[in-house]
Short mmCIF file of C-alpha atoms (C1' of nucleotides) in Angstrom, two decimals:
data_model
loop_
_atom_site.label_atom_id
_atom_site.label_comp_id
_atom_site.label_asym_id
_atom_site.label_seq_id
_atom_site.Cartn_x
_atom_site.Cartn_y
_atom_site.Cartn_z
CA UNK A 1 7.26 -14.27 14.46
CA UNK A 2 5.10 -12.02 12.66
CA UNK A 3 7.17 -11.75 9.01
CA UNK A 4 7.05 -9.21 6.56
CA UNK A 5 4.22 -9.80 3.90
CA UNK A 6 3.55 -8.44 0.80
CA UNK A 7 0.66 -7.28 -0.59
CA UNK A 8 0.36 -9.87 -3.32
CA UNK A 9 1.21 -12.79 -0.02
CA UNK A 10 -1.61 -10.68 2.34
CA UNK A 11 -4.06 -10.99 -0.35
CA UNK A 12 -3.27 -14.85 -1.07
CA UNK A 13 -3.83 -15.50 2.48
CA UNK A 14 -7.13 -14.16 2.74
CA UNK A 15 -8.51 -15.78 -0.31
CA UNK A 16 -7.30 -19.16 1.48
CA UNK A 17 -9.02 -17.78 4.69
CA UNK A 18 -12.47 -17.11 2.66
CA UNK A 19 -12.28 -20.11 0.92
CA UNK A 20 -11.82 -22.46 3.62
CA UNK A 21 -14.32 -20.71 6.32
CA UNK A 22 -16.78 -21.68 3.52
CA UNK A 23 -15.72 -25.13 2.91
CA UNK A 24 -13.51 -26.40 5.64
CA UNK A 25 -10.70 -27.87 5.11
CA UNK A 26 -8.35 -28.53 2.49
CA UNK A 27 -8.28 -25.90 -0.15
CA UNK A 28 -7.51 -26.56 -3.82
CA UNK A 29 -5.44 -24.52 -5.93
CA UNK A 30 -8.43 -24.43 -8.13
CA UNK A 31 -10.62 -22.76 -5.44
CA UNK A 32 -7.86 -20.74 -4.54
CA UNK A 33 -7.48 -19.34 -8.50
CA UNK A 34 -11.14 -18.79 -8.76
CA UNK A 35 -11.12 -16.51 -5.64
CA UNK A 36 -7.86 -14.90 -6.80
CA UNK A 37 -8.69 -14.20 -10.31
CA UNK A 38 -5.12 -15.41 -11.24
CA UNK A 39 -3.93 -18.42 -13.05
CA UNK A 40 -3.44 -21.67 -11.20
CA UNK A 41 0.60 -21.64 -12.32
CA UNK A 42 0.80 -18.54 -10.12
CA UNK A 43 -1.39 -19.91 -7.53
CA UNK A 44 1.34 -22.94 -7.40
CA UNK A 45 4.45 -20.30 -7.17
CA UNK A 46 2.50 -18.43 -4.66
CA UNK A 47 1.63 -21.80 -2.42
CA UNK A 48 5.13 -22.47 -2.32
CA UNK A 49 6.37 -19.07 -0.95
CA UNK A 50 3.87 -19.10 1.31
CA UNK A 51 4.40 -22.61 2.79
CA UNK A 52 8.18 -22.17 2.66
CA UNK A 53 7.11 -18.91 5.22
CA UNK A 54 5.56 -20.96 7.51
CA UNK A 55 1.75 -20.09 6.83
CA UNK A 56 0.72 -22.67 4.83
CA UNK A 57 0.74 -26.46 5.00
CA UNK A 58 1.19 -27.94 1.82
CA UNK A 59 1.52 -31.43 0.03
CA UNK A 60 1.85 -31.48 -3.55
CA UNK A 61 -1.74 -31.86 -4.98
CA UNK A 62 -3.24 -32.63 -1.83
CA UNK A 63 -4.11 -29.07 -1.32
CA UNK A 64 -3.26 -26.62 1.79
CA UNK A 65 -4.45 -25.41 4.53
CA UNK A 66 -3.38 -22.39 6.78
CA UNK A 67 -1.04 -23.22 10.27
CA UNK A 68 -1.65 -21.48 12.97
CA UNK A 69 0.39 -18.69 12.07
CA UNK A 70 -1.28 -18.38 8.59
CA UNK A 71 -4.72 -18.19 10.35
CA UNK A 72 -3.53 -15.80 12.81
CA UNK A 73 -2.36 -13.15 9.95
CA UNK A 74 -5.44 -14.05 8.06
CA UNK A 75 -7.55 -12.80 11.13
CA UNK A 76 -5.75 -9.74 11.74
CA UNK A 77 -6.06 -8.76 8.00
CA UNK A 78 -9.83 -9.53 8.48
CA UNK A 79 -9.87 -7.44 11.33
CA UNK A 80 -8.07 -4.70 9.99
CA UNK A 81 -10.52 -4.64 7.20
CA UNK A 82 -13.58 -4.51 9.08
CA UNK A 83 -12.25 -2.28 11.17
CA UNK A 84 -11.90 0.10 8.46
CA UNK A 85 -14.93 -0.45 7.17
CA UNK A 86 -16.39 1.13 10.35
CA UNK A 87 -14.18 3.99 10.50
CA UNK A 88 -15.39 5.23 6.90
CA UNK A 89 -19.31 4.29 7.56
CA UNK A 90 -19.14 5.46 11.56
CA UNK A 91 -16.83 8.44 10.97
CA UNK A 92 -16.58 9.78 7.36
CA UNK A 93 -20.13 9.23 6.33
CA UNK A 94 -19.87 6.91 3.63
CA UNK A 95 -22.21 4.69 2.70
CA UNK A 96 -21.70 0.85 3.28
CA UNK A 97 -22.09 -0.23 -0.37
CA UNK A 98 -18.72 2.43 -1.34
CA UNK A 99 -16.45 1.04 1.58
CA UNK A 100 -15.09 -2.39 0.15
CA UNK A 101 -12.30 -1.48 -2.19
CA UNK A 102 -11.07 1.61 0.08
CA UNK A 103 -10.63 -1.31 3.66
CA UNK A 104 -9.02 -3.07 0.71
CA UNK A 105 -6.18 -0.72 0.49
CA UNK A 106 -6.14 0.06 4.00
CA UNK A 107 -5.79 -3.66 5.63
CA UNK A 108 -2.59 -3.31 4.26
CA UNK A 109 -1.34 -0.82 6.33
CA UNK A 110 1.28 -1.98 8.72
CA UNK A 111 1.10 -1.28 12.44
CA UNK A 112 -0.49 -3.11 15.37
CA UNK A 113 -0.33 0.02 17.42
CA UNK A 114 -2.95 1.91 14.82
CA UNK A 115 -5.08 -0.74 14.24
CA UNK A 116 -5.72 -1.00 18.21
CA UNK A 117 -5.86 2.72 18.64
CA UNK A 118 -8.56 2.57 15.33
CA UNK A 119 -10.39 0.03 17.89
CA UNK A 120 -10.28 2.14 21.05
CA UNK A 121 -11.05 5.42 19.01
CA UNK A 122 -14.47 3.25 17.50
CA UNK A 123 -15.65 1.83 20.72
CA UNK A 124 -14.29 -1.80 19.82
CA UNK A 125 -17.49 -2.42 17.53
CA UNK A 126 -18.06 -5.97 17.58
CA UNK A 127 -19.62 -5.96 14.12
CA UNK A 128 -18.94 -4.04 11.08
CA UNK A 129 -21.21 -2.15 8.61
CA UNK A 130 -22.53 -5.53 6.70
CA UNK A 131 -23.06 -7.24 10.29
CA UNK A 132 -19.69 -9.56 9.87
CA UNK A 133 -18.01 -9.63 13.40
CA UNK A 134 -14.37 -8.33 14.19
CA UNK A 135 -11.90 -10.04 15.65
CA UNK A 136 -10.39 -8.53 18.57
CA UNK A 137 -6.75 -7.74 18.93
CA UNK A 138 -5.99 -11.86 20.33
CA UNK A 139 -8.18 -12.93 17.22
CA UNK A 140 -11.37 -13.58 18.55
CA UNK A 141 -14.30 -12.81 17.29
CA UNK A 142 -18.32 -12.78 18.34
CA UNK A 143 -20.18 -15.85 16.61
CA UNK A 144 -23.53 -15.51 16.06
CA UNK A 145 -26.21 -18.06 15.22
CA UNK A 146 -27.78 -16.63 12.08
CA UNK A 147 -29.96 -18.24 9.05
CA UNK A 148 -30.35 -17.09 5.71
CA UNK A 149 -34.04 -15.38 5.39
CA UNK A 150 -34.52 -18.28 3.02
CA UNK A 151 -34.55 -20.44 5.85
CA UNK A 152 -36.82 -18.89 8.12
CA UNK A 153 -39.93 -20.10 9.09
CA UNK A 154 -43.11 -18.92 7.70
CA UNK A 155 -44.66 -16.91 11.03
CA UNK A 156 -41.03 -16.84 12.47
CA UNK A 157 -40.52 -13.48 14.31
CA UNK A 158 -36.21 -12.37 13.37
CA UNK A 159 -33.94 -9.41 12.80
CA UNK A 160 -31.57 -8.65 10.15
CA UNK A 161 -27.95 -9.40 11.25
CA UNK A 162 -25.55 -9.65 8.03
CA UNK A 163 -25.26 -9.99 4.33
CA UNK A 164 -23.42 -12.67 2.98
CA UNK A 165 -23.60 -11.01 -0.36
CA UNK A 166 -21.28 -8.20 -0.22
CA UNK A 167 -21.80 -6.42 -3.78
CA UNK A 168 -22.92 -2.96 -4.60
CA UNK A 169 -25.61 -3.85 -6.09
CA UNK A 170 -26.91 -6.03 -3.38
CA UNK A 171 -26.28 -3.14 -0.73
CA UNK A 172 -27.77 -0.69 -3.05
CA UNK A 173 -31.16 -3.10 -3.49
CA UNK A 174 -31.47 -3.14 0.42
CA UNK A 175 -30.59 0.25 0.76
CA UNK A 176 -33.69 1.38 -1.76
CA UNK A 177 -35.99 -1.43 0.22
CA UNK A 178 -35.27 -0.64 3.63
CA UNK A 179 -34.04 -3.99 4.37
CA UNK A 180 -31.59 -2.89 6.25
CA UNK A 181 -29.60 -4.55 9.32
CA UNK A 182 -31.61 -4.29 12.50
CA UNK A 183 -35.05 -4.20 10.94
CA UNK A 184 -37.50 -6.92 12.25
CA UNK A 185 -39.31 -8.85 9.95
CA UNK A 186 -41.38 -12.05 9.63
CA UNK A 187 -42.13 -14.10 6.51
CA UNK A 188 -45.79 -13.87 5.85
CA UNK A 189 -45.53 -16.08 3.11
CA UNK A 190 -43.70 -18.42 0.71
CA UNK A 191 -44.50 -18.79 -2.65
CA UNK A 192 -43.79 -22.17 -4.18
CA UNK A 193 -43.45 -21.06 -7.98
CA UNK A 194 -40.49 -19.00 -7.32
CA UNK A 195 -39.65 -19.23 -3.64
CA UNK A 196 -40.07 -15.64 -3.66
CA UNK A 197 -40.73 -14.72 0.43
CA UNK A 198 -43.29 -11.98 1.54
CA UNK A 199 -42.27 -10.04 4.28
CA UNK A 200 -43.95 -8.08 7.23
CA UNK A 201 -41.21 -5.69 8.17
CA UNK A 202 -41.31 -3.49 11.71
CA UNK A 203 -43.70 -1.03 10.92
CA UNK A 204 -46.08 -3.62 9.23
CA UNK A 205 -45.19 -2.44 6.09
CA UNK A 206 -45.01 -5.62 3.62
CA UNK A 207 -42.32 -6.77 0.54
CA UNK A 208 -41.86 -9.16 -1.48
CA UNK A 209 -38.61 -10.52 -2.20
CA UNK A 210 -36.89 -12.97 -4.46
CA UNK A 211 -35.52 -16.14 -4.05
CA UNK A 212 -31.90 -14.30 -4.01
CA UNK A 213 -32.40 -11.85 -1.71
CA UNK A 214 -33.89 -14.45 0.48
CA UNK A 215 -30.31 -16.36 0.24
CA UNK A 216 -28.13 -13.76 0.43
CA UNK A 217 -29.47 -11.94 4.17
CA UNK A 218 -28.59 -13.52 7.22
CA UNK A 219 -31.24 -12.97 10.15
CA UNK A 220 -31.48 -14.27 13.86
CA UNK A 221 -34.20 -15.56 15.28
CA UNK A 222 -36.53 -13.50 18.19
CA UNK B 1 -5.24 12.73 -16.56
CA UNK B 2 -4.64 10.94 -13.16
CA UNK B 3 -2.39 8.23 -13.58
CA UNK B 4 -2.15 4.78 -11.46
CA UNK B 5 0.94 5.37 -10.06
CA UNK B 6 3.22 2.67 -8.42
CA UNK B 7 4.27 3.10 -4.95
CA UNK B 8 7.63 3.48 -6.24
CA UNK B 9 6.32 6.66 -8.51
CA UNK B 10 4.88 8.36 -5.92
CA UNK B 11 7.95 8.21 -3.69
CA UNK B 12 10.03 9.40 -6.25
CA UNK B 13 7.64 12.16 -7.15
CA UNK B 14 7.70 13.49 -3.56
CA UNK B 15 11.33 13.11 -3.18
CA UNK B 16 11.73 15.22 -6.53
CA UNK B 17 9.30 17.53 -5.07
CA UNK B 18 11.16 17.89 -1.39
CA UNK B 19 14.61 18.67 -3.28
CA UNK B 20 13.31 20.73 -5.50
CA UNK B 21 11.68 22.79 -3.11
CA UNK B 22 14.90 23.10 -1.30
CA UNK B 23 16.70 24.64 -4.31
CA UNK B 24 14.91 25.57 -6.90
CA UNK B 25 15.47 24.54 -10.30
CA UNK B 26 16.07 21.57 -12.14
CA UNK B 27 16.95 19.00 -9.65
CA UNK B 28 20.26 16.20 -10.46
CA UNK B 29 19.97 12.45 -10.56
CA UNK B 30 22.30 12.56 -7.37
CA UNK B 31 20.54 14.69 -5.52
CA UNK B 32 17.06 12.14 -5.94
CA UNK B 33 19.86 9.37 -5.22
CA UNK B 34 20.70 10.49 -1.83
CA UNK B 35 17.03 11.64 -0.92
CA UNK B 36 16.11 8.12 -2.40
CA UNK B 37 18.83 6.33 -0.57
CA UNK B 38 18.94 4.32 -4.20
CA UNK B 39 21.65 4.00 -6.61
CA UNK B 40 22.01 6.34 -9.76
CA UNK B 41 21.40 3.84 -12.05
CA UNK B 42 18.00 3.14 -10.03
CA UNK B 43 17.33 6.79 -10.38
CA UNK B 44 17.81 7.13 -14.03
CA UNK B 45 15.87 4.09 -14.49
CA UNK B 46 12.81 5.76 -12.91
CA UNK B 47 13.63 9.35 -14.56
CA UNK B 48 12.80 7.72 -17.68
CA UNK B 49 9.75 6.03 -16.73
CA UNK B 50 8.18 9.54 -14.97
CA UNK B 51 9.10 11.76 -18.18
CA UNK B 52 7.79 9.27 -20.14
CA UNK B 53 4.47 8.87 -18.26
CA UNK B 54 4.41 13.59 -18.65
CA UNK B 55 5.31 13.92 -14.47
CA UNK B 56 9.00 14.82 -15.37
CA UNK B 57 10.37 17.91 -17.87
CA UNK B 58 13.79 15.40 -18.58
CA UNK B 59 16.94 15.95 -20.62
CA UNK B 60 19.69 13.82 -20.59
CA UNK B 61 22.25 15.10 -17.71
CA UNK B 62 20.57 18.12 -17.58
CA UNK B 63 18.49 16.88 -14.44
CA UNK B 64 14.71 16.82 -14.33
CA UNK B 65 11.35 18.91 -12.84
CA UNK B 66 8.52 18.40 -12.15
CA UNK B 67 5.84 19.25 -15.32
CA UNK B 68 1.95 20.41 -14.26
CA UNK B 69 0.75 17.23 -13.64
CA UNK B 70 4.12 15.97 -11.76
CA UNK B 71 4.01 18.82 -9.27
CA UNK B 72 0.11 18.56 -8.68
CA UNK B 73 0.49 14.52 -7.95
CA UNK B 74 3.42 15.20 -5.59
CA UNK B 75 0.98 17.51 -3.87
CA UNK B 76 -1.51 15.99 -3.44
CA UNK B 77 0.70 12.91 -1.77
CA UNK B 78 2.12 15.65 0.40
CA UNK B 79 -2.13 16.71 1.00
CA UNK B 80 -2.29 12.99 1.98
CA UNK B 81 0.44 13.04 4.19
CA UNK B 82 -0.23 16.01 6.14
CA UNK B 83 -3.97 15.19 6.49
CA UNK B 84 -3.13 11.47 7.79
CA UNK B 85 -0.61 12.86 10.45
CA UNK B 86 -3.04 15.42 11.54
CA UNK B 87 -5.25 12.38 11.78
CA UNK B 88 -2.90 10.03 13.98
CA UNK B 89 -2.66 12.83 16.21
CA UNK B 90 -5.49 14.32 17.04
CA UNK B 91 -8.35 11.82 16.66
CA UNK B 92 -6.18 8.05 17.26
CA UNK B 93 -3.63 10.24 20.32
CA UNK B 94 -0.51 9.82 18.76
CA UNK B 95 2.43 11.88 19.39
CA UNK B 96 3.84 13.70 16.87
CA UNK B 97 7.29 11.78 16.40
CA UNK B 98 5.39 8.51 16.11
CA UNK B 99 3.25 9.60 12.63
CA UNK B 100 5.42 9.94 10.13
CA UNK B 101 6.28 6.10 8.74
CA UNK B 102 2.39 5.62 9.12
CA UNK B 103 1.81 8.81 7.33
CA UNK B 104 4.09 7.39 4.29
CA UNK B 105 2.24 4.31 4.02
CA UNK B 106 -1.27 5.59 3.92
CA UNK B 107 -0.57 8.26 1.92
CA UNK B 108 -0.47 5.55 -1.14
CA UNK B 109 -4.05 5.10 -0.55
CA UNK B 110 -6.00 6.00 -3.54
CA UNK B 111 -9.18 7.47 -3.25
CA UNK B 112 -9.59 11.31 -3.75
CA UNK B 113 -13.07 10.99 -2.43
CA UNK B 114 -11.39 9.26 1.28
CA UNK B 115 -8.87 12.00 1.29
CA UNK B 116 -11.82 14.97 1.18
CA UNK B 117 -13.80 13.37 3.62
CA UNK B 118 -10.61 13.01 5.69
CA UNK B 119 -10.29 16.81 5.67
CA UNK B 120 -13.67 17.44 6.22
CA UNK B 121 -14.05 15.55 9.27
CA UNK B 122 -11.05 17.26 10.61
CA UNK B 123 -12.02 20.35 10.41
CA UNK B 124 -10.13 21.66 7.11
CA UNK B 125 -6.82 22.05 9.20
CA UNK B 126 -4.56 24.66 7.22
CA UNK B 127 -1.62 23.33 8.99
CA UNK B 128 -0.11 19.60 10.29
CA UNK B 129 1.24 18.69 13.53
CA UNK B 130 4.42 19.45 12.88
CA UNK B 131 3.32 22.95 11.80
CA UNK B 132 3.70 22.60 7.78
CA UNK B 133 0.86 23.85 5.35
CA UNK B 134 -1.53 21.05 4.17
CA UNK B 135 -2.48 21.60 0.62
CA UNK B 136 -6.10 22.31 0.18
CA UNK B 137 -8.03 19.92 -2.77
CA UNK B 138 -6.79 22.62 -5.02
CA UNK B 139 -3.31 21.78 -4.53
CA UNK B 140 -2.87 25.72 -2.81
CA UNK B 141 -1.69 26.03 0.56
CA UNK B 142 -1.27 28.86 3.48
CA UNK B 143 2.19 30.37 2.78
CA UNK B 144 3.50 31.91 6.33
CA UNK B 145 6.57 34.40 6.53
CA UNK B 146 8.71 32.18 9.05
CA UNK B 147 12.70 32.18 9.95
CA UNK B 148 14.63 30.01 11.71
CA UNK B 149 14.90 30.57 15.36
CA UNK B 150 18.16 31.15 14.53
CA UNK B 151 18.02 33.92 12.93
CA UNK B 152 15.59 36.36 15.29
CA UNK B 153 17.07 39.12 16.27
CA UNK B 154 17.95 39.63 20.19
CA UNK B 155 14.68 41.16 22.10
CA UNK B 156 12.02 40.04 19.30
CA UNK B 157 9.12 38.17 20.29
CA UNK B 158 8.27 35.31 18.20
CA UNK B 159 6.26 32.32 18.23
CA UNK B 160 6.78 28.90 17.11
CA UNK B 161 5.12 27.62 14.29
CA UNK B 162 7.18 24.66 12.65
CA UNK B 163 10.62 22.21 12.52
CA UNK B 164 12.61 22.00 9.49
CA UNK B 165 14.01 18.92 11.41
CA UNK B 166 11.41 16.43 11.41
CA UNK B 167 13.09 13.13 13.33
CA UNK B 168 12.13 11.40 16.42
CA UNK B 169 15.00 12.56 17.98
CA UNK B 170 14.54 16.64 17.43
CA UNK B 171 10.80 15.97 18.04
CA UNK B 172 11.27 13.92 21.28
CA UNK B 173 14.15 16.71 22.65
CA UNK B 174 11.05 19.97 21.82
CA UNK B 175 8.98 17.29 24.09
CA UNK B 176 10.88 17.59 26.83
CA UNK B 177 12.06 21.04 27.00
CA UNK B 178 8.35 22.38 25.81
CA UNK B 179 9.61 24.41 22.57
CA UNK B 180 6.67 23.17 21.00
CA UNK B 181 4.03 24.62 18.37
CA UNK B 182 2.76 27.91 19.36
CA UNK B 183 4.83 28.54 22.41
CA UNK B 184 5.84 32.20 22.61
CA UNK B 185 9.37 33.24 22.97
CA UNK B 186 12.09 35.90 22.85
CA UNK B 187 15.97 35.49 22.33
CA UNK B 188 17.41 37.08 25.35
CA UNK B 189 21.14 36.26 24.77
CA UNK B 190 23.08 35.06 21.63
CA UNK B 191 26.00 33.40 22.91
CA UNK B 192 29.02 33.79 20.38
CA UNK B 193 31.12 31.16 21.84
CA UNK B 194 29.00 28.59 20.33
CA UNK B 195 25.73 30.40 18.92
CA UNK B 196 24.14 29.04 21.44
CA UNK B 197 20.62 30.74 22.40
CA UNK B 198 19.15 32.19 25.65
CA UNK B 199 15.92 31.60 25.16
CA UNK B 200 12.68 33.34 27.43
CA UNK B 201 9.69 31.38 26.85
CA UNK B 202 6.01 31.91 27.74
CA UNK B 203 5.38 32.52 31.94
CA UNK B 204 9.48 33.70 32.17
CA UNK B 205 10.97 30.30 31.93
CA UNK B 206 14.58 30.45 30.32
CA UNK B 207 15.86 27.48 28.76
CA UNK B 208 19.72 27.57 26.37
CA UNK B 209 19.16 25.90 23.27
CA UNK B 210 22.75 25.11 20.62
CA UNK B 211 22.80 26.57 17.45
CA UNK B 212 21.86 23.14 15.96
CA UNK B 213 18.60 23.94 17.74
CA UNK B 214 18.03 27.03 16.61
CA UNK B 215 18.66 26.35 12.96
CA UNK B 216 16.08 23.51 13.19
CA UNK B 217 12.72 25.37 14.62
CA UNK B 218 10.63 27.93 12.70
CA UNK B 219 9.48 31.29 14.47
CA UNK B 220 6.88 33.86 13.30
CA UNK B 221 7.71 37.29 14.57
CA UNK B 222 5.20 38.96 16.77
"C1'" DT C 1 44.58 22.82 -21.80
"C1'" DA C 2 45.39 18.50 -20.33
"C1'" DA C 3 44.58 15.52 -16.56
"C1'" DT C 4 41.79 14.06 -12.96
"C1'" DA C 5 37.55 13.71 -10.49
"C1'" DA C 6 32.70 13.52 -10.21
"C1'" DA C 7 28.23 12.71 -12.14
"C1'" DT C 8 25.44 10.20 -15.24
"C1'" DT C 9 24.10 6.67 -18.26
"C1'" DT C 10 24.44 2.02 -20.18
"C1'" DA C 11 24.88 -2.90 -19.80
"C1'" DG C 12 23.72 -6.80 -17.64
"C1'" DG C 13 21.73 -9.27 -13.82
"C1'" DC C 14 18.55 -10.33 -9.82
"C1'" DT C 15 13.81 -11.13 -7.45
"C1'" DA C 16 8.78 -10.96 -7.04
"C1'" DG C 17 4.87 -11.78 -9.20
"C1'" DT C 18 2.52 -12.56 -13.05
"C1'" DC C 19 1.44 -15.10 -17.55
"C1'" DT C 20 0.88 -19.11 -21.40
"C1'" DA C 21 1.84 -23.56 -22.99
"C1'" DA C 22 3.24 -28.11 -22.12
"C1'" DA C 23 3.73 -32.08 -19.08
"C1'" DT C 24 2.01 -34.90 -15.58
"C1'" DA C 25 -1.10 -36.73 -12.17
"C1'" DA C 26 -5.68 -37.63 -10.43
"C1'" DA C 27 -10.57 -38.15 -11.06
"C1'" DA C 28 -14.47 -39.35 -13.75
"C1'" DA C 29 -16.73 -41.80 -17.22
"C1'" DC C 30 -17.34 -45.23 -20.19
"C1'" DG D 1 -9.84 -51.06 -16.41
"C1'" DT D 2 -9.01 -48.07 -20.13
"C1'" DT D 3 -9.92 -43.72 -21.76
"C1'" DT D 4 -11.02 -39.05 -21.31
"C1'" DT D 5 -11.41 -34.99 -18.68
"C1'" DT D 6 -9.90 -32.01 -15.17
"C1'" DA D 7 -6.54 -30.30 -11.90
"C1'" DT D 8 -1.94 -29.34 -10.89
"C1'" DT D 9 2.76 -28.56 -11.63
"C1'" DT D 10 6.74 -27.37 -14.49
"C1'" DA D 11 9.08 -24.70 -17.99
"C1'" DG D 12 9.97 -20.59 -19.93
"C1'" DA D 13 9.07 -15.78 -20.52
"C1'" DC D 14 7.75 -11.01 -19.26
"C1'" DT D 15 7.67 -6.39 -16.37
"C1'" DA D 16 8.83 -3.41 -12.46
"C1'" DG D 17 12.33 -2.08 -9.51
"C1'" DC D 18 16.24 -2.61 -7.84
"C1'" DC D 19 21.51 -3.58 -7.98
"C1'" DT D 20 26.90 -3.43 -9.48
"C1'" DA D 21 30.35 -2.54 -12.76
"C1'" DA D 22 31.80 -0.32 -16.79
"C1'" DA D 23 31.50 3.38 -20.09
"C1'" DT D 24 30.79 8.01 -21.00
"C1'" DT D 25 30.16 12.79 -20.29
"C1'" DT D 26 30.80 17.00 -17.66
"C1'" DA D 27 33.23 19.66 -14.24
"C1'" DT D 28 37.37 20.81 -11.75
"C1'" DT D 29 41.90 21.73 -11.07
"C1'" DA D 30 46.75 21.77 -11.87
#
DNA sequence: TAATAAATTTAGGCTAGTCTAAATAAAAAC
DNA sequence: GTTTTTATTTAGACTAGCCTAAATTTATTA
């Protein structure tokens, strides 16, 4: 069952993954192109190799959506990424902001038998370096009620679970704040003129951040 | 001075760099064409693209070598290699006839940064599991005086240290009958019928090996 | 040394994956 | 309900890597 992908086809099929977590269902070639950084003529070509595999279904400007198979290699690239991620944080000391483009590469990597091994040798971590869960070797993965900070209550006690922002610069910004995942926090305040939040973290040290930041951190409650 | 290579570069590279190891000098089209399991024409095709990118010294029928920067990229995919095995093995429990297709694909990962770490975190190892030098970041690596078990002379003690024959099914066969890395041995019969060898290993266990055998596993004399 | 064999290069063609420009269909706006 | 805008597909072209078949050069051998 499980074909032979490229790495163009691999990286088509997560962008459709991505794209439709975020908006459901039927994905447009337009969305798809945006995500891809490619034109929508290759977009097209690629759609149609893809659905002729098996992983995509696919009326003519009706948009697609993944089959089962599709979703299933979607997941295990997702996994394989994460995974990787938490090898190069956990194991070779690198920072979570610098591990992105290197899990990039290495989702690509073909073999079930290393990528379970890579699980074992980790501890199967549930959730990688950015707080996004891993799906297990069947696919399944921990879900997690989580807000964005900006949607916390003023008062409401919560802990820093994810990012949904996954740039260096972001990373780097919470690195330099100590905003880090894990770190309690409440929101002391909101400030109607520019929905800026202030923050009581753990220690009772305060922080006041923007509007942004706010959107871009997941938290769950206490 | 580092060049994005193509997948297809790199492998050519390192097969330039395995034949040319073997012999020497300049190194002929046919000679890549049966490492490459790829037709001539192929292998011109890519001759011209490496000399013209400064990896290949290249003159029509002549055959090619590697320049400076050709023979430091091919070692540093070998560095990859070597590291990536001695990875599989001794942290992820592989055995060491199952890491060699991994090895080749993740030695295409580019990052000289991951590759450093990689060493670091296993210890600097001078030497793979198969017993062949890893390059250092340098590019330098530990030169040993070995011979073929072949050639030891009748009475000397040796030890192993490496296999010039690096398939499953040579690997699999020192398995089972426990010739493997650092096992200490002496020659106690060489049988002219069929240069087969008497072999007497460690704690006074005998075990005949063929010729084929003996050609195919390095010693270090004692 | 002339003839034959072997190695190498050239010529031409194929696929995957990309692109731009043009054509067409669908959606939005008037 | 036309018209205009936007999205999508088609057409045609390009590059990297591969191939086979033919041409050419070099090596071998009679």
């Amino acid at each position: 069952m499980p074909e032979l992908l490229s790495q163009a086809e691999e990286n088509y099929l997560k962008a459709i993954y991505k794209v439709s977590r975020r908006d459901g269902t039927p994905v447009s070639n337009n969305a798809i192109s945006v995500e891809m950084q490619t034109s929508a003529a290759s977009v097209t070509d690629m759609i149609n190799r893809l659905s002729q595999k098996g992983l995509l279904n696919y009326q003519k400007r009706r948009g697609v959506s993944l089959t089962e198979e599709g979703y299933a290699t979607a997941t295990h690239l997702v996994r394989k990424h994460r995974l990787w991620e938490t090898f190069l944080v956990d194991k070779l000391q690198f920072s979570w902001d610098e591990v992105h483009e290197l899990a990039e590469q290495l989702e690509h990597i073909q073999s079930r038998e290393l990528v379970n091994r890579l699980d074992e040798y980790l501890g199967f971590p549930r959730y990688d370096p950015h707080g996004d869960p891993i799906p297990d070797a069947e696919g399944l993965m921990a879900e997690r009620q989580q807000v964005a900070l900006s949607q916390l209550p003023v008062g409401q006690l919560a802990v820093v679970v994810g990012v949904k922002d996954h740039t260096t610069p972001f990373l780097q910004y919470l690195e330099r704040t100590g905003l880090l995942l894990g770190v309690q926090l409440r929101v002391s305040e909101r400030l109607d003129y520019d929905n800026s939040l202030q923050l009581v973290l753990d220690q009772g040290t305060t922080l006041l951040v923007s509007q942004k930041v706010g959107q871009n951190l997941f938290v769950q409650l206490k």
